[in-house]
Short mmCIF file of C-alpha atoms in Angstrom, two decimals:
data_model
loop_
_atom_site.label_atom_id
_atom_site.label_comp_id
_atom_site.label_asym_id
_atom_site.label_seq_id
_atom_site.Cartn_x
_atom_site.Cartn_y
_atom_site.Cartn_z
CA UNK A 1 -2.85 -25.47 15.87
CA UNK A 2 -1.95 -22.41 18.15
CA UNK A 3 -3.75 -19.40 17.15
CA UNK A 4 -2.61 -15.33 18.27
CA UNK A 5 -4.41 -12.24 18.07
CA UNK A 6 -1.77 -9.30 17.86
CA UNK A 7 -2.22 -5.85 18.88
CA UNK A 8 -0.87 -2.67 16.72
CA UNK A 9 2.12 -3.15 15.70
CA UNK A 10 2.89 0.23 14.03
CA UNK A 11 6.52 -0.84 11.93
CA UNK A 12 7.73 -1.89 15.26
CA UNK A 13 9.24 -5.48 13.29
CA UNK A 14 12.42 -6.16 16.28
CA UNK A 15 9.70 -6.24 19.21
CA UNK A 16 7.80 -8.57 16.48
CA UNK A 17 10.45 -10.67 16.12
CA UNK A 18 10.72 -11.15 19.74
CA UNK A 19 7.30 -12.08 19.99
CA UNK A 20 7.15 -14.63 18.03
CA UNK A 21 10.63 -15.66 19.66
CA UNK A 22 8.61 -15.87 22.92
CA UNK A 23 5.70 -18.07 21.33
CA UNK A 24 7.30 -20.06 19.28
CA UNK A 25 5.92 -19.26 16.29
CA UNK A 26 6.24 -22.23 13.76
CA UNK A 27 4.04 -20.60 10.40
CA UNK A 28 3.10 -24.25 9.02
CA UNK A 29 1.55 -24.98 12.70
CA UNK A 30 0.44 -21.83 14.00
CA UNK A 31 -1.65 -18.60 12.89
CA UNK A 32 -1.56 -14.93 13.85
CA UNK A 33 -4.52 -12.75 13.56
CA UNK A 34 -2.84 -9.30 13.32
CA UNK A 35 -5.17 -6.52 14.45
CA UNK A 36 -4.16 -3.38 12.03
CA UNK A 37 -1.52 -0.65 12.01
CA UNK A 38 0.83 -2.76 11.06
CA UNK A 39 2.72 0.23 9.46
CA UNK A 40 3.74 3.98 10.35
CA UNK A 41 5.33 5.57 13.27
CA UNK A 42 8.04 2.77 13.84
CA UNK A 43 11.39 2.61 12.52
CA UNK A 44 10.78 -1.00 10.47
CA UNK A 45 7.28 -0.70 8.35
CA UNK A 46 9.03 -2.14 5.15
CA UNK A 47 10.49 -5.10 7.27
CA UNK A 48 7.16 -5.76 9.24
CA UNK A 49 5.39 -6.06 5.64
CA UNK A 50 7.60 -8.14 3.99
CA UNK A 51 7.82 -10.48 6.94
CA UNK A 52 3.87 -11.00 7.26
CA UNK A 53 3.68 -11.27 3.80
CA UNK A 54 5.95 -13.80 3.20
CA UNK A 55 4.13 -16.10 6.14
CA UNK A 56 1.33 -16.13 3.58
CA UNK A 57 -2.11 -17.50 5.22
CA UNK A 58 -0.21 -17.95 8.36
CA UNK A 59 -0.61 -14.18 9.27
CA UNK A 60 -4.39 -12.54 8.54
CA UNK A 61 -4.07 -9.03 8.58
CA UNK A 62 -6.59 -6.38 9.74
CA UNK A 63 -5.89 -2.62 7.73
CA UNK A 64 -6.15 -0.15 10.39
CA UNK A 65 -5.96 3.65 9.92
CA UNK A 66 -2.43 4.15 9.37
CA UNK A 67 -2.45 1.50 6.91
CA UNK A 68 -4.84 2.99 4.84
CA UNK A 69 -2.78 5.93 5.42
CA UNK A 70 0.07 4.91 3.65
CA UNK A 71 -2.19 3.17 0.81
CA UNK A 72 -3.43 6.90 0.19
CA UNK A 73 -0.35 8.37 0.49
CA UNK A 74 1.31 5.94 -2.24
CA UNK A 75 -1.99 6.95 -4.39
CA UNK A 76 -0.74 10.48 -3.99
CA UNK A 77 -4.13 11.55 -1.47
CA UNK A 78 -2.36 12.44 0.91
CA UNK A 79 1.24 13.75 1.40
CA UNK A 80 3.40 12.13 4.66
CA UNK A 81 3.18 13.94 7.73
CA UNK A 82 5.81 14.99 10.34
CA UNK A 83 4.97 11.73 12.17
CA UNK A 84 4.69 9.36 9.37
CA UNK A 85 7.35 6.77 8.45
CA UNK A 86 6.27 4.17 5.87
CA UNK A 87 7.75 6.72 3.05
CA UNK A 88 10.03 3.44 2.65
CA UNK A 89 7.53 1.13 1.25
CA UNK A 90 6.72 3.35 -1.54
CA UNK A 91 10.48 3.78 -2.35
CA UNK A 92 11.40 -0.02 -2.13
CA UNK A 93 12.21 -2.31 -5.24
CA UNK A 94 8.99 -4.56 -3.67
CA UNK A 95 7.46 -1.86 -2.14
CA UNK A 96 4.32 -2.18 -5.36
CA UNK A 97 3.61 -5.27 -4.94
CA UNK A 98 3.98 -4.66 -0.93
CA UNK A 99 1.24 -2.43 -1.33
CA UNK A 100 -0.75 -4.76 -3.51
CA UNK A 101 -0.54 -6.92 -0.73
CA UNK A 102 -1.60 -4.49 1.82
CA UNK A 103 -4.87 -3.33 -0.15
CA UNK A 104 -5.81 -7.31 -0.22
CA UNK A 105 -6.44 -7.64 3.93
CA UNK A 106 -9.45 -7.58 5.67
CA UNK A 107 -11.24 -4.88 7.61
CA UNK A 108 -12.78 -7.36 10.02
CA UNK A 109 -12.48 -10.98 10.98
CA UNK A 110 -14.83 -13.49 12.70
CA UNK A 111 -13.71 -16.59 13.46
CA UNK A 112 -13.13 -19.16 16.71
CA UNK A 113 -15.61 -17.33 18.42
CA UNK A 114 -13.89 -14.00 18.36
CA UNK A 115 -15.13 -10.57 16.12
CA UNK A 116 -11.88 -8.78 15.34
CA UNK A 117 -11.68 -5.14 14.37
CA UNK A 118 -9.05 -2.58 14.27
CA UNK A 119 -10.97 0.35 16.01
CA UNK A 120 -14.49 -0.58 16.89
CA UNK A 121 -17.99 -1.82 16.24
CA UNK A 122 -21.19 0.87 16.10
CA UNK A 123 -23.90 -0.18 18.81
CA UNK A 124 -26.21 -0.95 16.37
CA UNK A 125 -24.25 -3.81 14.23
CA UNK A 126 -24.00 -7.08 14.45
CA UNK A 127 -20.95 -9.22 14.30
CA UNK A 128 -22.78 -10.61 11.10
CA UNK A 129 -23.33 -6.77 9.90
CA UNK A 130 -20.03 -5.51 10.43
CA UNK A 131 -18.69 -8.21 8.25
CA UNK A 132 -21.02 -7.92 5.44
CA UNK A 133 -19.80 -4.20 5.86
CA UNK A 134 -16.62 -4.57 6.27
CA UNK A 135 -16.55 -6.48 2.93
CA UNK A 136 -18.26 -3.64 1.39
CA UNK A 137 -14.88 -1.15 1.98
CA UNK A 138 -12.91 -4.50 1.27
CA UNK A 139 -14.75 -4.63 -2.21
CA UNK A 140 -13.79 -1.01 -3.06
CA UNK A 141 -9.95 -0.83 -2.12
CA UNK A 142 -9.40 -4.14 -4.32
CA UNK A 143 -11.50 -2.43 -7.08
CA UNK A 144 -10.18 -0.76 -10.36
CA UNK A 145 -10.12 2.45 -8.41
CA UNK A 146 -8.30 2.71 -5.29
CA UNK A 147 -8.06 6.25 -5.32
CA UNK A 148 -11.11 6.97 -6.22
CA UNK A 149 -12.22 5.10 -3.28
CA UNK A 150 -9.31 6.46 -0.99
CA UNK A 151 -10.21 9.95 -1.86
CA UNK A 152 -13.48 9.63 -1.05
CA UNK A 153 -12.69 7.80 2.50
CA UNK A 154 -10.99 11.27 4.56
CA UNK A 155 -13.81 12.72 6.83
CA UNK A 156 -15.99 12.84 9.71
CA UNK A 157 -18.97 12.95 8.27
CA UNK A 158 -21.99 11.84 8.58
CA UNK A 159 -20.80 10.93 11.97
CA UNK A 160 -23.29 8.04 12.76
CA UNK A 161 -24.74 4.84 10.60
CA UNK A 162 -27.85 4.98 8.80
CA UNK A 163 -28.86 2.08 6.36
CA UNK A 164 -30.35 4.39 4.20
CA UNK A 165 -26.61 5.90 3.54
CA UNK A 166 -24.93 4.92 -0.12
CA UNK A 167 -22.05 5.49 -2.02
CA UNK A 168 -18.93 7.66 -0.41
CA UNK A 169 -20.93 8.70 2.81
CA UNK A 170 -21.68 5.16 3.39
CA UNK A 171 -18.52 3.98 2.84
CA UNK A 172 -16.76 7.17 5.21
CA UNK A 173 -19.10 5.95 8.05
CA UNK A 174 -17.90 2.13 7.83
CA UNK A 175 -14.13 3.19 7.75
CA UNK A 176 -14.32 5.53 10.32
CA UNK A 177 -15.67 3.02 12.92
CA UNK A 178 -14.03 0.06 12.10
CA UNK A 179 -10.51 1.98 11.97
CA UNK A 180 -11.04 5.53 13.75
CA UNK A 181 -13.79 5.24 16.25
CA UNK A 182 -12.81 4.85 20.20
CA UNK A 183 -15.95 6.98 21.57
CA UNK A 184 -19.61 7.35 20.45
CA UNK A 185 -23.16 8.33 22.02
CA UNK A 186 -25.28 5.38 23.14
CA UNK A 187 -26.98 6.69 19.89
CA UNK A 188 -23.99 6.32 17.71
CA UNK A 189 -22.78 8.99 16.78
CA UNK A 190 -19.15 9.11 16.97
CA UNK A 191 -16.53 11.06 18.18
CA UNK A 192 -12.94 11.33 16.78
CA UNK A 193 -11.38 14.26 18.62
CA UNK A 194 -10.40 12.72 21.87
CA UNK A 195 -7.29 9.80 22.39
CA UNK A 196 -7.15 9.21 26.06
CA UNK A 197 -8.11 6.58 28.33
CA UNK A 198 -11.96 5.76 29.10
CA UNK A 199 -12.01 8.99 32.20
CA UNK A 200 -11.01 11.40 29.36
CA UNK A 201 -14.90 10.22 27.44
CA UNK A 202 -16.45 14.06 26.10
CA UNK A 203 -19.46 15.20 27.57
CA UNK A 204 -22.18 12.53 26.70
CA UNK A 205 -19.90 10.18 24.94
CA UNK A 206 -19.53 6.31 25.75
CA UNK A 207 -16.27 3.97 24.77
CA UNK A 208 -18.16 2.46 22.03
CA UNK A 209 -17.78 -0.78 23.95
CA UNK A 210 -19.50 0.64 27.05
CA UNK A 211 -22.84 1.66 24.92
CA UNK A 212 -26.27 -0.48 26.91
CA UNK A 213 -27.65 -2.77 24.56
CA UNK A 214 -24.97 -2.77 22.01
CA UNK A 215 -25.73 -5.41 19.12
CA UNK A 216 -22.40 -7.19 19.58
CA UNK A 217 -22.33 -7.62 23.41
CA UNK A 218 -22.60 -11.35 23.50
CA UNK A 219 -19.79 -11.39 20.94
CA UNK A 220 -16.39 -11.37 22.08
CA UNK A 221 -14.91 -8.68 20.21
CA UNK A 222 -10.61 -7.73 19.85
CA UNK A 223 -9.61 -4.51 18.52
CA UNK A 224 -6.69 -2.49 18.59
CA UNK A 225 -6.39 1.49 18.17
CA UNK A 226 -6.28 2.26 21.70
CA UNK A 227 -2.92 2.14 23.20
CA UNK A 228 -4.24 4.20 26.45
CA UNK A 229 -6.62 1.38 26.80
CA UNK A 230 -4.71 -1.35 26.04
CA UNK A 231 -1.68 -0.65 27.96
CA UNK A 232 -3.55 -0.39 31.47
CA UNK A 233 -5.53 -3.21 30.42
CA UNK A 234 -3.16 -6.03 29.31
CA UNK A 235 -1.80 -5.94 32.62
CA UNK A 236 -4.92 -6.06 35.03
CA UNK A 237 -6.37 -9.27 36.40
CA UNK A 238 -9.16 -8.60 34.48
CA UNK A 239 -8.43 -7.52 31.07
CA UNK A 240 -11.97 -7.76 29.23
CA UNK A 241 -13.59 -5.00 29.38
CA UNK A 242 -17.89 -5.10 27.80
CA UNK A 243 -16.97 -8.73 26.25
CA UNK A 244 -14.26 -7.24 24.88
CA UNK A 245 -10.16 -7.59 25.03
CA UNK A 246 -8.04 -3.97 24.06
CA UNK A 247 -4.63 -5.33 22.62
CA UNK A 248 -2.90 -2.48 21.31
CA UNK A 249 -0.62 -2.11 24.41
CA UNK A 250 1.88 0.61 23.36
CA UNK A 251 4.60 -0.86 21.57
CA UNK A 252 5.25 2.31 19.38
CA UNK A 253 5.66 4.16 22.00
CA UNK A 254 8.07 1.88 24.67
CA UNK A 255 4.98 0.10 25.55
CA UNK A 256 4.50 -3.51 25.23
CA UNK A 257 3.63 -5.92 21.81
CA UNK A 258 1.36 -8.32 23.13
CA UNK A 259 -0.39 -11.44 21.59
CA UNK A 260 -3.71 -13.38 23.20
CA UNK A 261 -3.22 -17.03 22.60
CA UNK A 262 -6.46 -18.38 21.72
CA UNK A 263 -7.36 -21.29 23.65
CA UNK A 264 -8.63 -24.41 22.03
CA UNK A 265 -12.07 -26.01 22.80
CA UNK A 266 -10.71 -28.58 25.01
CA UNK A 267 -9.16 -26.32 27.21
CA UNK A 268 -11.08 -24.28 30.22
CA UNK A 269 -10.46 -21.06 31.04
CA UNK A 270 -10.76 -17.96 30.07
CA UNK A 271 -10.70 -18.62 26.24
CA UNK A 272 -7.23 -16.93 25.91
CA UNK A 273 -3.32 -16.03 27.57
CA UNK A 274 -1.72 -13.01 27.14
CA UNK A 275 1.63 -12.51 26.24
CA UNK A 276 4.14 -9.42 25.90
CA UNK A 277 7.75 -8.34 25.24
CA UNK A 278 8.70 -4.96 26.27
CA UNK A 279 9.17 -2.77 23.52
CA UNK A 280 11.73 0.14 23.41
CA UNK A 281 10.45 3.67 22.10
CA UNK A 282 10.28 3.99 18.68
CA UNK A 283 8.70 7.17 18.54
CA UNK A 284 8.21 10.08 21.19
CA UNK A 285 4.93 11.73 21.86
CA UNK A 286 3.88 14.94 20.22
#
């Protein structure tokens, strides 16, 4: 049973396609672990949800930022920006239940030996942690008030974890790493400001994965988020970087889409393959 971990994929639904051309994606055999943004940006977010969708449990679905974007947006939180393009699933004849769908996926995933996140993991969590908290934001956008919850979500503060933190602030802090989060302090506090590769790190800020003695380094974690990461990564002979594998290599932007096959437990190696398709630009920078 082939398993993939997909980077961002940002309504980019012909380079998906392609992918799964490349793989040979059979859904009663196989299972994709897609790692957030699915929607937003690219040309195709209605397509891209109905397709994973309709593969049912053969495609697990991370909610990254954008896609809680466009779950506050269809609450009426937050109006669409100059970039945004996932008005479409709030105008389709499916587009409800699309976003019914879409409120229903997980903010983290741990299984085969892998901690998947869309953004990041604070130094101080564990991979067991970051799921218990990660069901804690999953508990509140399935409640009976999503926009309660998604009103109280926008923010940067507090900008570090506390167990001590409740309600709103608690939840803000979760959300923010686990979708937002690329640099912090090796005390935690994060950093939200900055996009660029690891050299462009603020003035006594780590890449989260980077932080000495973080909880999860003997855990191999995936996350997306980073497409200046992931795009020089993917490619080097190395691509782990802390314990930890970048896959969100561009494809929004005429990058790459790129899957890690997950090896099974009778094969050696490095626990995983990477492959791409080249992606054309489906949205220009600025």
């Amino acid at each position: 049973m082939p398993m993939y971990m997909i980077g961002d994929l940002q309504g980019c639904h012909r380079p998906l396609l392609r992918l799964l051309e490349k793989i040979d994606f059979s859904p009663s055999r196989d299972t994709l672990y897609l790692l957030g943004d699915l929607v937003n940006r690219g040309p195709e977010s209605l397509a891209v949800l109905r397709h994973l969708a309709a593969l049912g449990d053969s495609a697990r679905c991370l909610l990254g930022n954008h896609d809680l974007h466009l779950l506050a947006m269809s609450q009426g939180v937050r109006k669409p920006g100059r970039h945004d393009s996932a008005q479409e699933v709030m105008e389709a004849a499916d587009g409800a239940a699309l976003l019914d769908w879409l409120r229903h996926r997980q903010m983290a995933i741990h299984e085969h030996s892998w901690l998947m996140v869309h953004a990041g993991v604070l130094p101080g969590w564990t991979a067991a942690q970051t799921m218990a908290l990660a069901a804690e934001v999953e508990q509140g956008l399935r409640g009976p008030d999503l926009k309660g919850f998604l009103q109280a979500m926008y923010g940067n503060t507090p900008d570090r974890w506390s167990d001590a933190l409740q309600g709103a602030d608690r939840l803000r802090v979760i959300v923010n790493a686990l979708t937002r989060m690329r640099f912090c302090t090796p005390e935690g506090v994060m950093e939200f400001a900055t996009t660029g590769n690891v050299a462009a790190a603020p003035q006594g800020y780590l890449p989260w994965f980077d932080v000495p003695g973080r909880a999860t380094a003997g855990t191999r974690v995936a996350f997306g988020h980073w497409s200046t990461l992931g795009v020089e990564t993917v490619a080097a002979p190395n691509p782990m970087l802390g314990n930890t594998l970048p896959l969100d290599s561009g494809c929004v932007w005429g990058g790459c889409l790129t899957a890690a096959r997950l090896a099974g437990a009778q094969e050696k190696g490095p626990g995983f393959e990477l492959i791409s398709v080249k992606c054309e630009q489906a949205k220009k920078p600025g």
